[in-house]
XYZ file of C-alpha atoms in Angstrom:
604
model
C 0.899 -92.976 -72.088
C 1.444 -96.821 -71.797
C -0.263 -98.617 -68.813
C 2.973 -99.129 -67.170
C 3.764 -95.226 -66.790
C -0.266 -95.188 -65.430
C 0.241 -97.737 -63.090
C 3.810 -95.536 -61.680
C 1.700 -92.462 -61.694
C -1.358 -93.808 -60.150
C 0.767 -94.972 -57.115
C 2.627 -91.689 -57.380
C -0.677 -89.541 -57.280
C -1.779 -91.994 -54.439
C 0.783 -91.351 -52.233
C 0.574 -87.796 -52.075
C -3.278 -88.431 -51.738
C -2.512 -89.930 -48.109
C -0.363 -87.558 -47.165
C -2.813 -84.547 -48.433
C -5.792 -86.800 -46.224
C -3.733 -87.094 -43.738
C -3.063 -82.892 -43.227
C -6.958 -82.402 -44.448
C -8.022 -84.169 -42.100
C -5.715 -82.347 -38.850
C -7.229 -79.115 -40.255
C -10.899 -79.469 -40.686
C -11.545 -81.827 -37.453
C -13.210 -79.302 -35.982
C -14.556 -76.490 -38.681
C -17.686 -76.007 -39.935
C -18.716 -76.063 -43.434
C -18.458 -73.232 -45.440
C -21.602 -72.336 -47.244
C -22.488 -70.786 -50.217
C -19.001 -71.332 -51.684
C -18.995 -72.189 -55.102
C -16.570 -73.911 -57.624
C -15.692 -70.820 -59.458
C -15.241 -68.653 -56.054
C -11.923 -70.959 -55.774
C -10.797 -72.161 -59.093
C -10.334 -70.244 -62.670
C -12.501 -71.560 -64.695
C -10.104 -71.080 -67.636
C -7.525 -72.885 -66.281
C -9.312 -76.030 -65.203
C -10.880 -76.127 -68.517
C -7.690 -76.494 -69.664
C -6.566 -79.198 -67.537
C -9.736 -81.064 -68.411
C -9.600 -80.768 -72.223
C -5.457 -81.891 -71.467
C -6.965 -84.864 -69.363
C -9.824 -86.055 -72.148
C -6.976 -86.196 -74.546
C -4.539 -87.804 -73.562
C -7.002 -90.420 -71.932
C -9.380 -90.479 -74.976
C -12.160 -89.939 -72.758
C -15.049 -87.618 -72.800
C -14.732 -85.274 -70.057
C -16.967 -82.120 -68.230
C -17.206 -80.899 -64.591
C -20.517 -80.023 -63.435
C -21.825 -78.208 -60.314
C -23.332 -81.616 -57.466
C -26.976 -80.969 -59.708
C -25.422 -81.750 -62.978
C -25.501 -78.170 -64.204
C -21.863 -77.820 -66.489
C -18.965 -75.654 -65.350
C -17.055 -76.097 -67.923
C -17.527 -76.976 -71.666
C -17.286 -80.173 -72.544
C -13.800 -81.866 -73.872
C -14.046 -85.029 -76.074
C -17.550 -85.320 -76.328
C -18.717 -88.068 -78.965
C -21.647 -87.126 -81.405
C -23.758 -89.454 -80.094
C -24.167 -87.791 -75.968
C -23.904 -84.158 -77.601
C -25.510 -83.739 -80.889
C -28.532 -86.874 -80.432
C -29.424 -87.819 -77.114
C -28.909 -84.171 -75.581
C -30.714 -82.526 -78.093
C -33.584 -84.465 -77.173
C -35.394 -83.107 -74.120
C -35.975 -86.513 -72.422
C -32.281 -87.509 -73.186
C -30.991 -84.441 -71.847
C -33.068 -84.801 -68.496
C -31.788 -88.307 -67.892
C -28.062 -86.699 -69.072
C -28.332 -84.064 -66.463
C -29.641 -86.704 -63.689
C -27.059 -89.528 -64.653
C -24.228 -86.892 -64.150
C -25.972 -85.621 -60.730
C -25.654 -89.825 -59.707
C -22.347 -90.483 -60.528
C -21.066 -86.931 -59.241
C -22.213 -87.840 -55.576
C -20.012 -87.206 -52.673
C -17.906 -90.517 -52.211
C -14.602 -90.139 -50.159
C -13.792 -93.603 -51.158
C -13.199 -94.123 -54.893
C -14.594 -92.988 -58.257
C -18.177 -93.998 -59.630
C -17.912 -96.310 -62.434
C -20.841 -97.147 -63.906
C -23.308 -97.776 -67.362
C -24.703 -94.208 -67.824
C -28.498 -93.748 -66.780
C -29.075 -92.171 -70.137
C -27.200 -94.097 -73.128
C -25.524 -96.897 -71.359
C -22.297 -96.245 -72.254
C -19.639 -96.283 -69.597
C -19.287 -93.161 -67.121
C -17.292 -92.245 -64.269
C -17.509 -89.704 -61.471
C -15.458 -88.355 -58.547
C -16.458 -85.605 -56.128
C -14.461 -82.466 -54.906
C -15.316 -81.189 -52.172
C -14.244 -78.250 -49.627
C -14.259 -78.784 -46.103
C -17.203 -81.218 -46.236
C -19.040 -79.402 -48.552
C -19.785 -81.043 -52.450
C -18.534 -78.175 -54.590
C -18.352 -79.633 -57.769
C -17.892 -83.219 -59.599
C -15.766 -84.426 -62.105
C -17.346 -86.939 -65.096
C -15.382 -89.100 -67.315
C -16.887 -91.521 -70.244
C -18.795 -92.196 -73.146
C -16.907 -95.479 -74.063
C -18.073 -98.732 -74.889
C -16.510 -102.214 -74.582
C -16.598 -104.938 -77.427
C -19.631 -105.884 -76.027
C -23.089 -104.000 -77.687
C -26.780 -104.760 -77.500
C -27.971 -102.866 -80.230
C -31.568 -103.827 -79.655
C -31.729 -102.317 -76.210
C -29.892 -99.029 -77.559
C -32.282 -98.832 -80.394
C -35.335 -99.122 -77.965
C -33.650 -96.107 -76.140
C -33.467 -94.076 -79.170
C -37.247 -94.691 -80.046
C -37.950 -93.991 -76.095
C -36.114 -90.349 -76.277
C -37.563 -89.699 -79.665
C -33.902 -89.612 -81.994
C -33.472 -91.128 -85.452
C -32.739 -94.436 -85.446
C -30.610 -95.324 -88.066
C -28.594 -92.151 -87.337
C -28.180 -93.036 -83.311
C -27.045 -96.369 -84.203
C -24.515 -94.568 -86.793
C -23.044 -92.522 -84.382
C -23.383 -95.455 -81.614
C -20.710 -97.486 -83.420
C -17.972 -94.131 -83.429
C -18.061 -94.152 -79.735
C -14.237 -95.004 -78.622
C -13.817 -98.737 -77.560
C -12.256 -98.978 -74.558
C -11.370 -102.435 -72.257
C -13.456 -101.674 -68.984
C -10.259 -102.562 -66.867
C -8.689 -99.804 -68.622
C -11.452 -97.176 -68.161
C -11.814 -97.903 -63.913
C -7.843 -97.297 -63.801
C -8.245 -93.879 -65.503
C -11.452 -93.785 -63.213
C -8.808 -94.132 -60.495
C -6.756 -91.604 -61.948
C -9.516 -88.989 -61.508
C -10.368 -89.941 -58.541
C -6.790 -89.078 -56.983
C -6.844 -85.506 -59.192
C -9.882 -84.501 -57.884
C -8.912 -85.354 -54.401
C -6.124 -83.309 -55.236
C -8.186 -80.262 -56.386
C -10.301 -80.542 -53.062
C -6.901 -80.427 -50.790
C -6.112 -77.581 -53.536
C -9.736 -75.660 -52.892
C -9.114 -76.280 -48.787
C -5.942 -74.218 -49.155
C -7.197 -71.506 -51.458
C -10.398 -71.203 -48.823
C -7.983 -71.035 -45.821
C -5.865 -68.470 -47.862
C -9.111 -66.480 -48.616
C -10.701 -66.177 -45.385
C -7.262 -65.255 -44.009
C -6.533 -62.523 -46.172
C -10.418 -61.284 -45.801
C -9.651 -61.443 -41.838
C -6.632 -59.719 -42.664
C -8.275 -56.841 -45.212
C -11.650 -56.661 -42.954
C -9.173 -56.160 -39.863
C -7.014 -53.251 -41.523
C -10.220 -51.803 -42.760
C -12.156 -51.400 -39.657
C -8.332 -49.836 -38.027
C -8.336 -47.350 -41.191
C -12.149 -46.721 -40.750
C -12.035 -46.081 -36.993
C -8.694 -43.986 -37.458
C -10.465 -42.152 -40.334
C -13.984 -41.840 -37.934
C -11.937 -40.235 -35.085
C -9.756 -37.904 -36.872
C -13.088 -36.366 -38.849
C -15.170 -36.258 -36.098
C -12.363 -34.438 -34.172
C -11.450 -32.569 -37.136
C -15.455 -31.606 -37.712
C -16.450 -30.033 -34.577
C -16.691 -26.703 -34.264
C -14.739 -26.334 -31.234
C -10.308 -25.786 -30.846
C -9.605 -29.246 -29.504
C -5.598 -29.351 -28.466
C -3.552 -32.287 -26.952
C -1.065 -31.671 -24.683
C 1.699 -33.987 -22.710
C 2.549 -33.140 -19.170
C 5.333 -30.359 -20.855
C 2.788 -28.486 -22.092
C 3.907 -29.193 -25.842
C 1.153 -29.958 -28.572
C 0.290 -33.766 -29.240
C -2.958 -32.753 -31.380
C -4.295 -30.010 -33.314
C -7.573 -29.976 -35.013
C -8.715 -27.928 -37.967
C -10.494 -25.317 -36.162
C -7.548 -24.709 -34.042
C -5.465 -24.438 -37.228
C -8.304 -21.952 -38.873
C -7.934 -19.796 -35.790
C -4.241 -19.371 -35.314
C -2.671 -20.219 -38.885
C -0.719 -22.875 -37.506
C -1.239 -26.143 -39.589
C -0.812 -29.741 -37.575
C 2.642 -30.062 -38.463
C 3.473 -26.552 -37.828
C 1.846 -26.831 -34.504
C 2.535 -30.497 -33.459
C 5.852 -30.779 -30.704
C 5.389 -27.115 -29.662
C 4.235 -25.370 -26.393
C 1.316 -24.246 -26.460
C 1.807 -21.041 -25.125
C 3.335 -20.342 -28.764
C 0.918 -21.578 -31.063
C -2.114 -20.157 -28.423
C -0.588 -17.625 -26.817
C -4.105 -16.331 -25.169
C -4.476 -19.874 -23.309
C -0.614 -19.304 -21.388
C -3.022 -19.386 -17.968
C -4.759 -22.641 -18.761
C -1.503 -24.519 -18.199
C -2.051 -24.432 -14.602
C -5.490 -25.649 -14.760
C -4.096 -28.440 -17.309
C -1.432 -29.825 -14.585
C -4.366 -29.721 -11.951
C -6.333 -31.629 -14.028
C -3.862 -34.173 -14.859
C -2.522 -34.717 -11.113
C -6.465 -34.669 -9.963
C -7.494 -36.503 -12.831
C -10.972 -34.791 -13.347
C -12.111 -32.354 -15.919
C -11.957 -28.957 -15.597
C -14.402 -26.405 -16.836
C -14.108 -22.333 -16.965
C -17.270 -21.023 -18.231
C -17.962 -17.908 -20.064
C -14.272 -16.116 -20.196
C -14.445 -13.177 -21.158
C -12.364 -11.860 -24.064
C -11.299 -9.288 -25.924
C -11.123 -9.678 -29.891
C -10.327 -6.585 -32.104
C -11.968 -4.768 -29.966
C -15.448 -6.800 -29.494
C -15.773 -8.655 -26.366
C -16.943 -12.212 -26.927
C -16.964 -15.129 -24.588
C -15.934 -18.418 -24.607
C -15.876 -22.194 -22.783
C -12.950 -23.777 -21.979
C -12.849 -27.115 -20.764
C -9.876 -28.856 -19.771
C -10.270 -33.632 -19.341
C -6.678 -35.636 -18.645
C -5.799 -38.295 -20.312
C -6.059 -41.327 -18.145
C -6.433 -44.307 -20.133
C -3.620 -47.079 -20.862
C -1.185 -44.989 -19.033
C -0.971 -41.794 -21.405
C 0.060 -38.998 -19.446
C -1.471 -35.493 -21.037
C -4.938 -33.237 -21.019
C -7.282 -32.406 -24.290
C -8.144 -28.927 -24.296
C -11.628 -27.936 -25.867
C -12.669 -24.059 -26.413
C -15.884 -23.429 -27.212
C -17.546 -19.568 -28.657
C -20.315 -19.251 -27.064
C -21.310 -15.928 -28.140
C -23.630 -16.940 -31.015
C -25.500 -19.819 -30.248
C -25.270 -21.976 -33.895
C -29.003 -22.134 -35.532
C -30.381 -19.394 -32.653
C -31.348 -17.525 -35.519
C -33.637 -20.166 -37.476
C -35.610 -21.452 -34.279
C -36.500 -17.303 -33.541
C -37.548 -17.098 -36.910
C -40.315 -19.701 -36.734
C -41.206 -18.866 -32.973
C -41.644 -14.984 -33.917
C -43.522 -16.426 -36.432
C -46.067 -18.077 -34.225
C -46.453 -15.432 -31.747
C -47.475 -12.757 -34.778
C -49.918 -15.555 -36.219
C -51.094 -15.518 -32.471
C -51.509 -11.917 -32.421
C -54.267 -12.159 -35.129
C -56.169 -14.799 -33.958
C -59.159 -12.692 -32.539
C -59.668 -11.697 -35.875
C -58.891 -14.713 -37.948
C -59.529 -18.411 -37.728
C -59.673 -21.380 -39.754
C -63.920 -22.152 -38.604
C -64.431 -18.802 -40.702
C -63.900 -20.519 -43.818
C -67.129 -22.432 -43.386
C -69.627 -19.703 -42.587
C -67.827 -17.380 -44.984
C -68.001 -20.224 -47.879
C -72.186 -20.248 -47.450
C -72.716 -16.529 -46.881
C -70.678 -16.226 -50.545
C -72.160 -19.361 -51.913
C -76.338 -17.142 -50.464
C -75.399 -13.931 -52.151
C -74.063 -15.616 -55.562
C -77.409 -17.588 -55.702
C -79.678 -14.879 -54.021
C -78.028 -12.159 -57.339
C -78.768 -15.276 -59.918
C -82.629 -16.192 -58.474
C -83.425 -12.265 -58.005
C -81.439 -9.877 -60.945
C -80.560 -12.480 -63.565
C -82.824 -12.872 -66.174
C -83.249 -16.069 -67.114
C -86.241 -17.948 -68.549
C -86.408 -19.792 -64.956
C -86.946 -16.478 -63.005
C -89.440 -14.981 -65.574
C -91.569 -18.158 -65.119
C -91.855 -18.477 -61.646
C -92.292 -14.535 -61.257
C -95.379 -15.152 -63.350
C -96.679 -18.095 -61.322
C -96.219 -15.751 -58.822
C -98.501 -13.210 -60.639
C -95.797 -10.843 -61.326
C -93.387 -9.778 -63.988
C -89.563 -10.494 -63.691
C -88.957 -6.786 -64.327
C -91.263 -5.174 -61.377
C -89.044 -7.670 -59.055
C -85.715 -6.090 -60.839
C -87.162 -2.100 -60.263
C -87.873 -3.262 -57.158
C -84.391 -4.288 -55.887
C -83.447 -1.646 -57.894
C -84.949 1.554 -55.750
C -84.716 -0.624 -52.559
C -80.903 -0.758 -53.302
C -80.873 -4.584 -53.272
C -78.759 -4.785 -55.805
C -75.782 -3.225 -54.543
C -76.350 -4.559 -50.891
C -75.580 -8.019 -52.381
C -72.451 -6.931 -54.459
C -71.445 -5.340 -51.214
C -71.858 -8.942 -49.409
C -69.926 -10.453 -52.266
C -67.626 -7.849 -52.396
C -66.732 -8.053 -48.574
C -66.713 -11.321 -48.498
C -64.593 -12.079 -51.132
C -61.884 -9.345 -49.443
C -62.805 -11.537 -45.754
C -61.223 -15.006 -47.779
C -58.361 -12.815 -49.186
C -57.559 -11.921 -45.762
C -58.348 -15.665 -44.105
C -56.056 -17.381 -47.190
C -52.879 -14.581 -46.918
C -53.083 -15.177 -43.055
C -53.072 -19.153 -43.296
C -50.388 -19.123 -46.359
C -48.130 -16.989 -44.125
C -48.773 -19.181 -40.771
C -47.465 -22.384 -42.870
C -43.956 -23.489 -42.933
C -41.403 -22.962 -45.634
C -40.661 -25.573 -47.861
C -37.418 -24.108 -48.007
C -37.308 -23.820 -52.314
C -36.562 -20.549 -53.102
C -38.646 -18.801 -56.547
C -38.736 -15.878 -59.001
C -41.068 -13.914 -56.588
C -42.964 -10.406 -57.120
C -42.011 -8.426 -54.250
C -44.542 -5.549 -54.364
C -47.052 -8.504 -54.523
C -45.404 -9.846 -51.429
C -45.700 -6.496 -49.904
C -49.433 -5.876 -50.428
C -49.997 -9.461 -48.911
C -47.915 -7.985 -45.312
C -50.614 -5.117 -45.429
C -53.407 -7.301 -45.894
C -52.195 -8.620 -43.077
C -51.443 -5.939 -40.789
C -54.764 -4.194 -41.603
C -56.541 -7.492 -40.948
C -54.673 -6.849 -37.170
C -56.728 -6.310 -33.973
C -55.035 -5.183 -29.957
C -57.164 -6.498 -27.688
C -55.038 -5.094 -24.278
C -54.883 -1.599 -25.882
C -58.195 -1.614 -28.105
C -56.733 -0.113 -31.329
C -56.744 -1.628 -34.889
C -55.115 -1.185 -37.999
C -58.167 -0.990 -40.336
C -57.966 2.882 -40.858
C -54.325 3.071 -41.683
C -53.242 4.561 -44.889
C -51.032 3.349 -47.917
C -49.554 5.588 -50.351
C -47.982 2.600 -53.161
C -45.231 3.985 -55.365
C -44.398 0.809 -57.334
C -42.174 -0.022 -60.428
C -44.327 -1.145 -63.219
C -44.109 -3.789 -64.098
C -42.920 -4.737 -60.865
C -39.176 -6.265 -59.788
C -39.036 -9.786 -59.306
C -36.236 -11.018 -56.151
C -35.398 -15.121 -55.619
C -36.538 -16.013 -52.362
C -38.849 -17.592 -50.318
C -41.840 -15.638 -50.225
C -43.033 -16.765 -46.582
C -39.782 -15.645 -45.253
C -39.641 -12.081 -46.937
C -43.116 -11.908 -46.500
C -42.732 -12.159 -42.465
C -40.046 -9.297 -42.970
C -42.542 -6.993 -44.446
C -44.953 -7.859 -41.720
C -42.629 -7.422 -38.506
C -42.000 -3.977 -40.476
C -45.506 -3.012 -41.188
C -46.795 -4.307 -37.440
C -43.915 -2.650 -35.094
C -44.532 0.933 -37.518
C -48.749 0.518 -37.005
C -48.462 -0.364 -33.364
C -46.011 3.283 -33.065
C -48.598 5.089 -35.144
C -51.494 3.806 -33.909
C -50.009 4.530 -30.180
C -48.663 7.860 -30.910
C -51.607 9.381 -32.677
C -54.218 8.128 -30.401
C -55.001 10.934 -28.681
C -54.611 13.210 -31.707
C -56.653 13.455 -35.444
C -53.331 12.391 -37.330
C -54.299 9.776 -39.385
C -51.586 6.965 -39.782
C -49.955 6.246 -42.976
C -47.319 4.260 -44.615
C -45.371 4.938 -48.034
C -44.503 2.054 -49.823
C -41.566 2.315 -52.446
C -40.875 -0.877 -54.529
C -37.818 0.094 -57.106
C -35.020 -1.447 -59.319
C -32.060 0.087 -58.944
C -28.467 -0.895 -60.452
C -29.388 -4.404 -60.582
C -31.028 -4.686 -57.000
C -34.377 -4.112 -56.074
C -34.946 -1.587 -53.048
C -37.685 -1.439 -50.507
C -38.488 1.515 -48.374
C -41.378 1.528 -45.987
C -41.873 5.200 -43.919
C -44.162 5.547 -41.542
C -45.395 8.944 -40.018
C -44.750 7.373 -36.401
C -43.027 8.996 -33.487
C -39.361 8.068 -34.681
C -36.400 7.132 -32.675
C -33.718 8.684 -31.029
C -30.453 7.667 -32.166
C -29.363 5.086 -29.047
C -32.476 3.426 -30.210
C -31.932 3.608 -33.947
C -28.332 1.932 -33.534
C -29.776 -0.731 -31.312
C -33.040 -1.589 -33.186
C -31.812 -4.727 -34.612
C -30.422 -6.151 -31.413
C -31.776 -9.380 -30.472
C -34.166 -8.811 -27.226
C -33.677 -5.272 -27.909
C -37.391 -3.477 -27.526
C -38.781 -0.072 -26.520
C -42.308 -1.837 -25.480
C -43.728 -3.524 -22.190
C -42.237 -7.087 -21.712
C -46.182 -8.331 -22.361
C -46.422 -6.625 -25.482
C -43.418 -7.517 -27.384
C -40.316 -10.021 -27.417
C -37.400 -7.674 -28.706
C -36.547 -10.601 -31.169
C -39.169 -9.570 -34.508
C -36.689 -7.021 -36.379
C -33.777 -9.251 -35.400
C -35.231 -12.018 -36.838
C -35.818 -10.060 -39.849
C -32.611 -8.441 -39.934
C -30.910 -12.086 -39.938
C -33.675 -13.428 -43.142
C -32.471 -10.016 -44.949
C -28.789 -10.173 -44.424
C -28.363 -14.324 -44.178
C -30.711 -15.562 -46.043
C -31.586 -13.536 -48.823
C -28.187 -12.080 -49.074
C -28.989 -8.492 -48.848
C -29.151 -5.144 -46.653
C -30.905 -3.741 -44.450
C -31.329 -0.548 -42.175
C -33.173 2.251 -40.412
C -33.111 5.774 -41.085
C -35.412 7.954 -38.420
C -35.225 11.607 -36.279
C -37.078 11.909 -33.353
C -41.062 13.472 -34.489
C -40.114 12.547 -38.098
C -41.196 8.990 -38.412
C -38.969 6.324 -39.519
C -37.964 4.515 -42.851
C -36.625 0.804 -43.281
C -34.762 0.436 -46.469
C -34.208 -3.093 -47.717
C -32.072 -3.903 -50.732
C -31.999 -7.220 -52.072
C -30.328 -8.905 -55.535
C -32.461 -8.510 -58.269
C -33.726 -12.050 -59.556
């Protein structure tokens, strides 16, 4: 390119420089900076660098944009030996590259930088671009010389920045040559293309932030859409929209589990077809709408294949922005969701509480030192050890007359029997607190006839203070598989089964028999049969008559005084059988004949 066709596109480039000012300038009056945008969050990198390496050629320039520190964005185009392979492989050199190309990259609205670099002192040249007032990026030109060179200042440099010499002042003489005039036009030149790419940035921003308004906006819709229709769609209750016609405007999934009829299926028809058991509630749905307040029917009582269960039904208009119509909510409300896992935990406490006048955490203590006495009292007095020999003859007897001693006195076995009892006392105090703790919910490989010896530690351990009975005296006959099954569960929870069992049999026993010598007794079966494991548990009790068998695992259900039990213990185990564990559970029993519990769960 001759200067002639530089000079035409210099003006050319300048023109549409004032008219891209011009607009700039109308649109970012009165916005802010945007921060933390970076060159490369509004430019390919790729591209530019090939623009630049097309720009250092045909100019014969040395070319590189940096980020406003100095730190390179793109690889460098045209770069003579002497800036890349001496002065910036010098550490010093490099530091005074990176800060010469910070200075001339400065923001200046007014015109390129065109000056002797800080590092060599060849010429350099800067321009800025910027984006909405904020220095993105700058745009360095240089590495020429004119005919003019003071070698002895350039060899000075190369001694200050520790190159060779003779081989800086080699490479010094192949930088290009170029008439200063010359170099400020191209300067010029720059100066115009990276005004250019900052208009070019402005518009990209703008574009950006529009289309994020544009995404974020269509996002939150979709989001707030997708929020309502799963929160209607994820309650447990038959929501239905209606119009003033009585014809379906919603339908939620639980209304389309109930009936059959899918959304579409359902949507533009009356309801009386689709819900043919709500045909009254259009009444109360035109009321609603014309008084505009909710209506509520509580407990309705209805007949489902042959069961009678009862349900809410609430009826709220449609007021808002004009919409003329009435959302229709039913509600079962003959199980209450989770009733079952709060009783569980409650009946849990109040059979815990029923042991407390036999069992508290302070016994540990005492218990720990009477143990701790007897173990030492059985070493100091029957062991013989060197120790106890000596000081029985400082003591002017031998260690064996002490041994005969305890011996015929029965010493001996009154301290095993201390041990012995209180070693069954912290049995009883550790099964009581390890069954009082709550679940951790993991369920295990558990023995079950262990399990079951741990609910008649339990029980035994068991004390009445209103009707002054215990359970001490009861017997077990054990009739166990060997070795025994092993079910997956949580031990705590099958355990409390076993125990609501044990206690409501041994309170019947214990009741019935009181006035008689019949001693009470439970059989214990523990078995693995056909891949499940079953557990029967027959008591000698009174037994039930058959109203009461069929009702036994009714919640609230209870043959006892309102202060002695809840009616919610075999319930709660009848739910932990059949829910939790996934197995069976039932009552056989005639009147005088006692009763048995069977319990079948899968084998593990």
């Amino acid at each position: 390119m001759d200067s002639k066709e530089l000079e035409n596109r210099i003006s050319e480039l300048r023109r549409e420089l004032s008219l891209a000012e011009a607009e700039l300038e109308s649109l970012t009056g009165s916005s802010a900076p945007h921060k933390g945008i970076s060159f490369s969050d509004l430019f390919e990198v790729d591209e530019i660098q090939a623009i630049q390496d097309a720009f250092a050629k045909a100019t014969g320039v040395a070319s590189i944009i940096t980020q406003p520190d100095g730190t390179p964005i793109t690889k460098p185009s045209n770069f003579s030996f002497l800036c890349e392979n001496i002065i910036r492989k010098t550490e010093k050199g490099f530091s005074n590259c990176m800060r010469s190309d910070a200075f001339l990259g400065q923001f200046n609205s007014r015109g390129p930088t065109i000056q002797p670099c800080l590092s060599s002192g060849l010429w350099d040249g800067g321009a800025s671009i910027s984006v909405d007032g904020q220095h993105i990026a700058s745009w360095l030109i240089g590495q020429i010389r004119n005919d003019y060179l003071d070698e002895e200042r350039m060899i000075s440099y190369a001694r200050e920045i520790g190159a060779d010499e003779t081989e800086f002042l080699r490479a010094l003489k192949q930088v290009t040559v170029m008439p200063l005039e010359q170099f400020k036009q191209i300067g010029q030149a720059l100066f115009l293309l990276a005004n250019l790419m900052s208009w070019t940035a402005y518009q990209n921003l703008q574009l950006e932030s529009h289309i994020q308004e544009l995404r974020t906006s269509h996002e939150e819709v979709s989001t707030l859409r997708n929020l309502l229709s799963n929160i209607i769609d994820s309650m447990p209750s038959i929501l239905v929209g209606v119009d003033t016609e009585g014809r379906v405007t919603h339908w939620n999934m639980r209304a389309a589990d109930i009936t059959g009829f899918t959304q579409e299926e359902a949507q533009g028809r009356l309801l009386v077809d689709v819900l043919p058991n709500m045909a009254d509630e259009m009444n109360r749905v035109t009321e609603a709408i014309t008084e505009r307040r909710p209506l509520v029917q509580e407990k309705v009582a209805e007949d489902v294949e042959g069961v009678l269960r009862y349900k809410d039904v609430s009826v709220y208009p449609l007021i808002a922005n004009g919409v003329q119509g009435a959302v229709l909510r039913v509600d079962d409300v003959t199980e209450r969701v989770r009733i079952e896992e709060m009783m569980i935990q409650s009946e849990k406490m109040l059979s815990v509480g029923g042991l407390a006048a036999g069992m508290a955490h302070e016994i540990n203590n005492p218990l720990a030192a009477i143990l701790g006495s007897a173990h030492l009292l059985r070493k100091r007095l029957l062991e013989e050890t060197k120790l106890n020999k000596r000081v029985a003859a400082d003591c002017g007897i031998t260690f064996d007359a002490v041994a005969e001693y305890a011996d015929k006195r029965d010493v001996r076995a009154m301290i095993e029997s201390i041990i012995t009892s209180g070693e069954r006392a912290g049995n009883v105090v550790t099964n009581m607190l390890g069954f009082s703790r709550m679940s951790d919910g993991c369920c295990r490989d558990e023995n079950v006839a262990e399990i079951l010896d741990n609910a008649v530690e339990l029980v035994k351990s068991g004390h009445d203070l209103k009707q002054s009975y215990n359970f001490k005296d009861i017997e077990f006959i054990r009739d166990y598989d060997d070795p025994p099954p092993l079910v997956n569960c949580e031990a705590s929870k099958l355990q409390q089964v076993f125990f609501n069992v044990l206690n409501n049999g041994a309170q019947a026993m214990t009741l019935a028999h009181k006035e008689t010598e019949r001693v009470p007794g439970f059989v214990l079966r523990c078995k693995a049969v056909d891949g499940r494991v079953r557990i029967e548990i027959e008591d000698n009790g009174p037994g039930m008559e058959e109203p009461v068998r069929h009702r036994v695992f009714e919640p609230f259900f209870t043959t006892k005084n309102a202060d002695v039990g809840t009616g919610l213990g075999m319930s709660v185990s009848y739910y932990i059988v059949t829910e939790g564990l996934g197995g069976t559970m039932a009552v056989e029993s005639q009147p005088g004949l006692g009763a048995t519990f069977i319990i079948e769960l899968p084998q593990a």
